[in-house]
Structures are given as structure tokens and as C-alpha cells.
Short mmCIF file of C-alpha atoms and ligand atoms in Angstrom, two decimals:
data_model
loop_
_atom_site.label_atom_id
_atom_site.label_comp_id
_atom_site.label_asym_id
_atom_site.label_seq_id
_atom_site.Cartn_x
_atom_site.Cartn_y
_atom_site.Cartn_z
CA MET A 1 184.90 96.61 150.47
CA ASN A 2 184.05 97.84 146.97
CA ILE A 3 183.57 101.52 146.24
CA ILE A 4 182.46 102.85 142.87
CA LEU A 5 183.27 106.40 141.77
CA LEU A 6 180.67 107.48 139.26
CA GLY A 7 180.71 110.78 137.40
CA ALA A 8 181.20 112.61 134.13
CA PRO A 9 184.69 113.14 132.67
CA ALA A 10 186.66 115.47 135.00
CA SER A 11 184.16 115.11 137.82
CA GLY A 12 187.07 114.38 140.20
CA LYS A 13 187.12 110.57 140.26
CA GLY A 14 190.92 110.37 139.98
CA THR A 15 191.53 113.04 142.63
CA GLN A 16 189.17 111.41 145.13
CA SER A 17 190.71 108.00 144.42
CA GLU A 18 194.09 109.47 145.41
CA ASN A 19 192.56 110.80 148.64
CA ILE A 20 190.96 107.45 149.50
CA ILE A 21 194.21 105.56 148.89
CA LYS A 22 196.23 107.95 151.06
CA GLU A 23 193.87 107.48 154.03
CA PHE A 24 192.53 103.94 153.68
CA ASN A 25 193.88 100.61 152.53
CA PHE A 26 192.37 100.54 149.04
CA PHE A 27 193.51 99.36 145.69
CA HIS A 28 192.77 101.65 142.72
CA LEU A 29 191.24 100.09 139.64
CA SER A 30 190.85 102.80 136.98
CA THR A 31 189.76 101.36 133.66
CA GLY A 32 190.96 104.55 131.93
CA ASP A 33 194.48 104.03 133.39
CA ILE A 34 194.46 100.33 132.53
CA ILE A 35 193.50 101.10 128.94
CA ARG A 36 196.06 103.92 128.59
CA THR A 37 198.81 101.64 129.98
CA ASN A 38 197.86 98.99 127.42
CA ILE A 39 197.94 101.60 124.66
CA ASP A 40 201.36 102.93 125.79
CA ASN A 41 202.76 99.38 125.95
CA GLN A 42 201.25 98.60 122.54
CA THR A 43 199.72 95.37 123.81
CA GLU A 44 197.27 93.49 121.60
CA TYR A 45 194.42 95.04 123.62
CA GLY A 46 195.97 98.50 123.56
CA ILE A 47 196.29 98.48 119.78
CA LYS A 48 192.59 97.58 119.47
CA CYS A 49 191.48 100.18 122.06
CA LYS A 50 193.43 103.14 120.74
CA LYS A 51 190.95 104.37 118.13
CA TYR A 52 188.05 104.34 120.59
CA VAL A 53 189.90 106.27 123.30
CA GLN A 54 191.35 108.82 120.88
CA ASN A 55 187.85 109.52 119.56
CA GLY A 56 186.34 109.79 123.03
CA LYS A 57 184.24 106.63 122.52
CA LEU A 58 183.69 103.78 124.95
CA VAL A 59 185.88 100.73 124.42
CA PRO A 60 183.86 97.56 123.57
CA TYR A 61 183.16 95.52 126.64
CA SER A 62 184.61 92.33 125.14
CA LEU A 63 188.05 94.03 125.16
CA LEU A 64 187.63 95.72 128.50
CA ILE A 65 186.65 92.68 130.53
CA ASP A 66 189.81 90.78 129.54
CA MET A 67 191.98 93.73 130.58
CA ILE A 68 190.15 93.99 133.93
CA ASN A 69 190.52 90.26 134.61
CA ASP A 70 194.25 90.40 133.76
CA PHE A 71 194.65 93.36 136.09
CA LEU A 72 192.78 91.66 138.94
CA ARG A 73 194.83 88.46 138.52
CA ASN A 74 198.04 90.45 138.87
CA ASN A 75 196.82 92.51 141.84
CA LYS A 76 194.65 90.20 143.87
CA LYS A 77 196.17 90.84 147.30
CA ASN A 78 193.94 93.71 148.34
CA LYS A 79 190.27 93.02 148.96
CA ASN A 80 189.30 96.71 149.10
CA ILE A 81 188.87 98.15 145.62
CA ILE A 82 187.97 101.59 144.26
CA TRP A 83 186.32 101.08 140.89
CA ASP A 84 187.08 104.31 139.02
CA GLY A 85 185.41 104.71 135.62
CA PHE A 86 183.89 101.25 135.74
CA PRO A 87 181.06 100.40 135.35
CA ARG A 88 179.88 102.91 132.75
CA THR A 89 176.90 100.96 131.38
CA ILE A 90 174.19 98.70 132.80
CA GLU A 91 175.83 95.73 131.04
CA GLN A 92 179.09 96.48 132.85
CA ALA A 93 177.29 96.94 136.19
CA ILE A 94 175.63 93.52 135.88
CA SER A 95 178.96 91.99 135.00
CA LEU A 96 180.65 93.64 138.01
CA ASP A 97 177.94 92.23 140.30
CA GLU A 98 178.71 88.78 138.90
CA ILE A 99 182.47 89.17 139.33
CA LEU A 100 182.01 90.26 142.96
CA LYS A 101 179.42 87.61 143.77
CA LYS A 102 181.86 84.87 142.75
CA ASN A 103 184.15 86.20 145.50
CA GLN A 104 181.33 86.60 148.06
CA GLN A 105 181.55 90.37 147.69
CA GLN A 106 179.26 93.19 146.65
CA VAL A 107 179.27 96.85 145.71
CA ASP A 108 179.22 98.69 149.04
CA ILE A 109 179.12 102.42 148.29
CA VAL A 110 178.66 104.35 145.05
CA PHE A 111 179.86 107.96 145.20
CA TYR A 112 178.20 109.98 142.48
CA LEU A 113 180.32 113.07 141.74
CA ASN A 114 177.90 115.48 140.19
CA VAL A 115 179.71 118.17 138.19
CA ASN A 116 178.40 120.96 135.95
CA GLU A 117 179.38 120.73 132.30
CA HIS A 118 181.22 124.09 132.23
CA VAL A 119 183.21 123.22 135.38
CA ALA A 120 184.19 119.85 133.89
CA LEU A 121 185.21 121.46 130.60
CA ASP A 122 187.38 124.02 132.40
CA ARG A 123 189.08 121.16 134.29
CA ILE A 124 189.64 119.23 131.04
CA ILE A 125 191.25 122.23 129.37
CA ASN A 126 193.59 122.77 132.34
CA ARG A 127 194.39 119.11 133.09
CA VAL A 128 197.88 117.66 132.66
CA VAL A 129 198.87 114.19 133.83
CA CYS A 130 201.95 112.18 134.63
CA PRO A 131 202.13 109.26 132.17
CA LYS A 132 204.23 107.29 134.68
CA CYS A 133 202.50 107.51 138.09
CA LYS A 134 199.13 108.79 136.68
CA SER A 135 199.00 111.81 139.00
CA SER A 136 196.80 114.56 137.68
CA TYR A 137 197.34 118.34 137.93
CA ASN A 138 195.26 121.39 137.18
CA LEU A 139 197.20 124.29 135.72
CA LYS A 140 195.00 126.78 137.62
CA HIS A 141 194.21 125.12 140.95
CA ASN A 142 196.68 122.28 141.50
CA ILE A 143 199.87 123.46 139.86
CA PRO A 144 202.96 121.21 139.77
CA LYS A 145 205.85 122.66 141.82
CA ASN A 146 208.21 122.47 138.87
CA PRO A 147 206.27 123.54 135.75
CA ASN A 148 205.71 120.64 133.31
CA PHE A 149 207.16 118.01 135.68
CA CYS A 150 205.50 115.59 138.09
CA ASP A 151 205.95 116.39 141.82
CA PHE A 152 206.32 112.68 142.63
CA ASP A 153 208.66 111.24 139.98
CA ASN A 154 209.79 114.29 137.99
CA HIS A 155 208.41 112.76 134.80
CA HIS A 156 207.42 115.16 132.00
CA LEU A 157 203.68 115.96 132.27
CA ILE A 158 201.47 115.54 129.22
CA LYS A 159 197.95 116.33 128.07
CA ARG A 160 195.71 113.30 127.56
CA SER A 161 194.93 112.76 123.89
CA ASP A 162 191.18 112.74 124.65
CA ASP A 163 191.23 115.95 126.72
CA ASP A 164 190.00 118.43 124.16
CA VAL A 165 186.69 120.22 123.66
CA SER A 166 185.23 118.10 120.86
CA LYS A 167 186.23 114.74 122.42
CA PHE A 168 184.92 115.92 125.76
CA LYS A 169 181.54 116.54 124.11
CA THR A 170 181.56 113.03 122.60
CA ARG A 171 182.45 111.52 125.98
CA LEU A 172 179.65 113.48 127.57
CA VAL A 173 177.08 112.04 125.15
CA ASP A 174 177.94 108.48 126.22
CA TYR A 175 177.95 109.61 129.83
CA ASN A 176 174.48 111.18 129.56
CA THR A 177 172.89 108.37 127.55
CA LEU A 178 174.55 105.28 129.09
CA THR A 179 176.34 105.97 132.36
CA LYS A 180 173.62 108.09 133.96
CA LYS A 181 171.32 105.04 133.85
CA LEU A 182 173.46 103.66 136.65
CA LEU A 183 172.01 106.23 139.04
CA SER A 184 168.80 104.24 139.24
CA TYR A 185 170.61 100.87 139.07
CA TYR A 186 172.54 101.80 142.22
CA LYS A 187 169.90 103.96 143.87
CA LYS A 188 170.08 102.18 147.23
CA LYS A 189 173.86 102.54 147.41
CA ILE A 190 174.43 106.01 146.02
CA ILE A 191 175.81 108.99 147.90
CA LYS A 192 175.33 112.04 145.70
CA ILE A 193 177.99 114.74 146.07
CA ASP A 194 178.19 118.22 144.56
CA SER A 195 181.54 118.00 142.76
CA ASN A 196 181.75 121.63 141.63
CA VAL A 197 183.32 122.66 144.92
CA ASP A 198 186.81 122.36 146.44
CA ASN A 199 188.47 118.96 146.62
CA GLU A 200 188.69 119.25 150.44
CA ILE A 201 184.91 119.63 150.85
CA ILE A 202 184.21 116.61 148.63
CA TRP A 203 186.89 114.56 150.36
CA LYS A 204 185.41 115.20 153.81
CA ILE A 205 182.03 113.79 152.69
CA ILE A 206 183.70 110.71 151.18
CA ARG A 207 185.99 110.11 154.17
CA ASP A 208 183.10 110.38 156.65
CA ALA A 209 180.96 108.00 154.60
CA ILE A 210 183.69 105.35 154.46
CA ASN A 211 184.36 105.70 158.20
CA ASP A 212 180.62 105.42 158.95
CA TYR A 213 180.31 102.32 156.77
CA ASN A 214 183.14 100.47 158.55
P1 AMP B 1 188.72 107.84 131.89
O1 AMP B 1 190.18 107.90 132.25
O2 AMP B 1 187.90 107.15 132.91
O3 AMP B 1 188.18 109.20 131.51
O4 AMP B 1 188.62 106.94 130.56
C1 AMP B 1 189.30 107.31 129.37
C2 AMP B 1 188.73 106.54 128.21
O5 AMP B 1 188.96 105.11 128.39
C3 AMP B 1 187.23 106.66 127.99
O6 AMP B 1 186.87 107.83 127.27
C4 AMP B 1 186.94 105.38 127.18
O7 AMP B 1 187.41 105.51 125.84
C5 AMP B 1 187.85 104.36 127.89
N1 AMP B 1 187.16 103.73 129.03
C6 AMP B 1 187.46 103.88 130.34
N2 AMP B 1 186.62 103.17 131.12
C7 AMP B 1 185.77 102.56 130.28
C8 AMP B 1 184.64 101.71 130.47
N3 AMP B 1 184.23 101.35 131.71
N4 AMP B 1 183.98 101.27 129.37
C9 AMP B 1 184.39 101.60 128.13
N5 AMP B 1 185.41 102.44 127.87
C10 AMP B 1 186.11 102.91 128.93
#
């Protein structure tokens, strides 16, 4: 089964991915995490991607597709995938359809997490993440037990380099001009969810939809 999580920056894609993984047997493919890991490890791809990510711009697809294929080759055991942050353009959506078709698969459900700009910005300002296990915290609503340290591996929490007001605005431009076109591309598969509300309310809708689909 292939689930896509579609939404603006800080719409809750990472949080809902964590919920899905805890309850169902899914494998999390977050292109943002893959890119950040490549940047941290200073791989050839990471070095090329860094300037785009730091400026809040989309990474060219020619770089991204190689990183995705590498990732899939190394993690091909699980057939259930959450695609988080990918696709973000029509070109990427067509390419994903091709990748899945080769494996006799398809996109099954697209969850569209619809968040207001001011809610997303507030989340961005208050977000800290664990660079090791990728867990995300909100300094107002989901506070780590030990300030500045990850609840799961005690790693020092950091702010993402692209989580500031001006880069958020740049990211939003690409989201509004490119990614939103996917709403009509996937119109038969989309479940639209108000993502301004509590995590638990959103999670119930997602959990029920996956259970109903199976
Ligand atoms: P995210 O963690 O999903 O917010 O992604 C962080 C950054 O990684 C984005 O702002 C882009 O620079 C890059 N990125 C992630 N996914 C993609 C994608 N599908 N296409 C191009 N760039 C991406």
C-alpha cells in the first residue's frame, strides 16, 4: 500500500507519519529526511543539495530521484510506504506513478493536510528536531521531557536551518504554485483533512481511513 502525505511546510506530515508507523506496518520515506541525512553525511548529493535546502528552494529532481532510488534499494523489504514530502510537483507525481507501476503498485490514498498559514508559521517557529532519530517537538504543545534533549535517544535537539520566517515564505511560494497542483492530479484519491486542529483528531481520521481501505 502506498500513502502520500501532502501539505504545506509544518502541516503535520511528520507527526502523522509517526502515528501511522506506530499503528501499522509502514515504512517512512521522507524526502526531506533523506536530503538532510545526505547533507549531514556530506555525500556528493548532499553537497549539491545544501544550497537549495538552506534557501528554502526545491532540490532539482535529477538529484532527488537518485537519492530516492538509493534509499529504496537499501530498504526494499517493506511493501507499505508512506511518501512524506514527495511528490511535490506534477513531474514528480508522474515519476512516482512510473516507479510504482514497475512494481505492480499504485498510489492508494493521498491525505491532504490543510493548514492555515499562521498556524504553520507558529509551528515552524516552535519546532525543534532530533538530528539522529528525526523526531519532531513543538516547544509549546509537544515539549520534550528533558529540555533540549530527545525523549527517545537523548540527542541534543536542534532547529532546522530552513525553519525561519523568510525561508518559510519561500517554501510556501513553491508549495502554492507547484505542489497545490497535485490536488487535482490526485482528486480521486484525496482525503482532505483540516490540519489546524489537535494531532489526535487528525490521527483518528487517518487511522479510520487506512482501516477502511484494508
Ligand atoms: P521537508 O522536510 O519535507 O520540509 O523538506 C525540506 C526541504 O527538502 C525542502 O524545503 C526542499 O528543499 C527539500 N525537499 C524535500 N522534498 C523535496 C521534493 N519532493 N522535491 C524537491 N525538494 C524537496
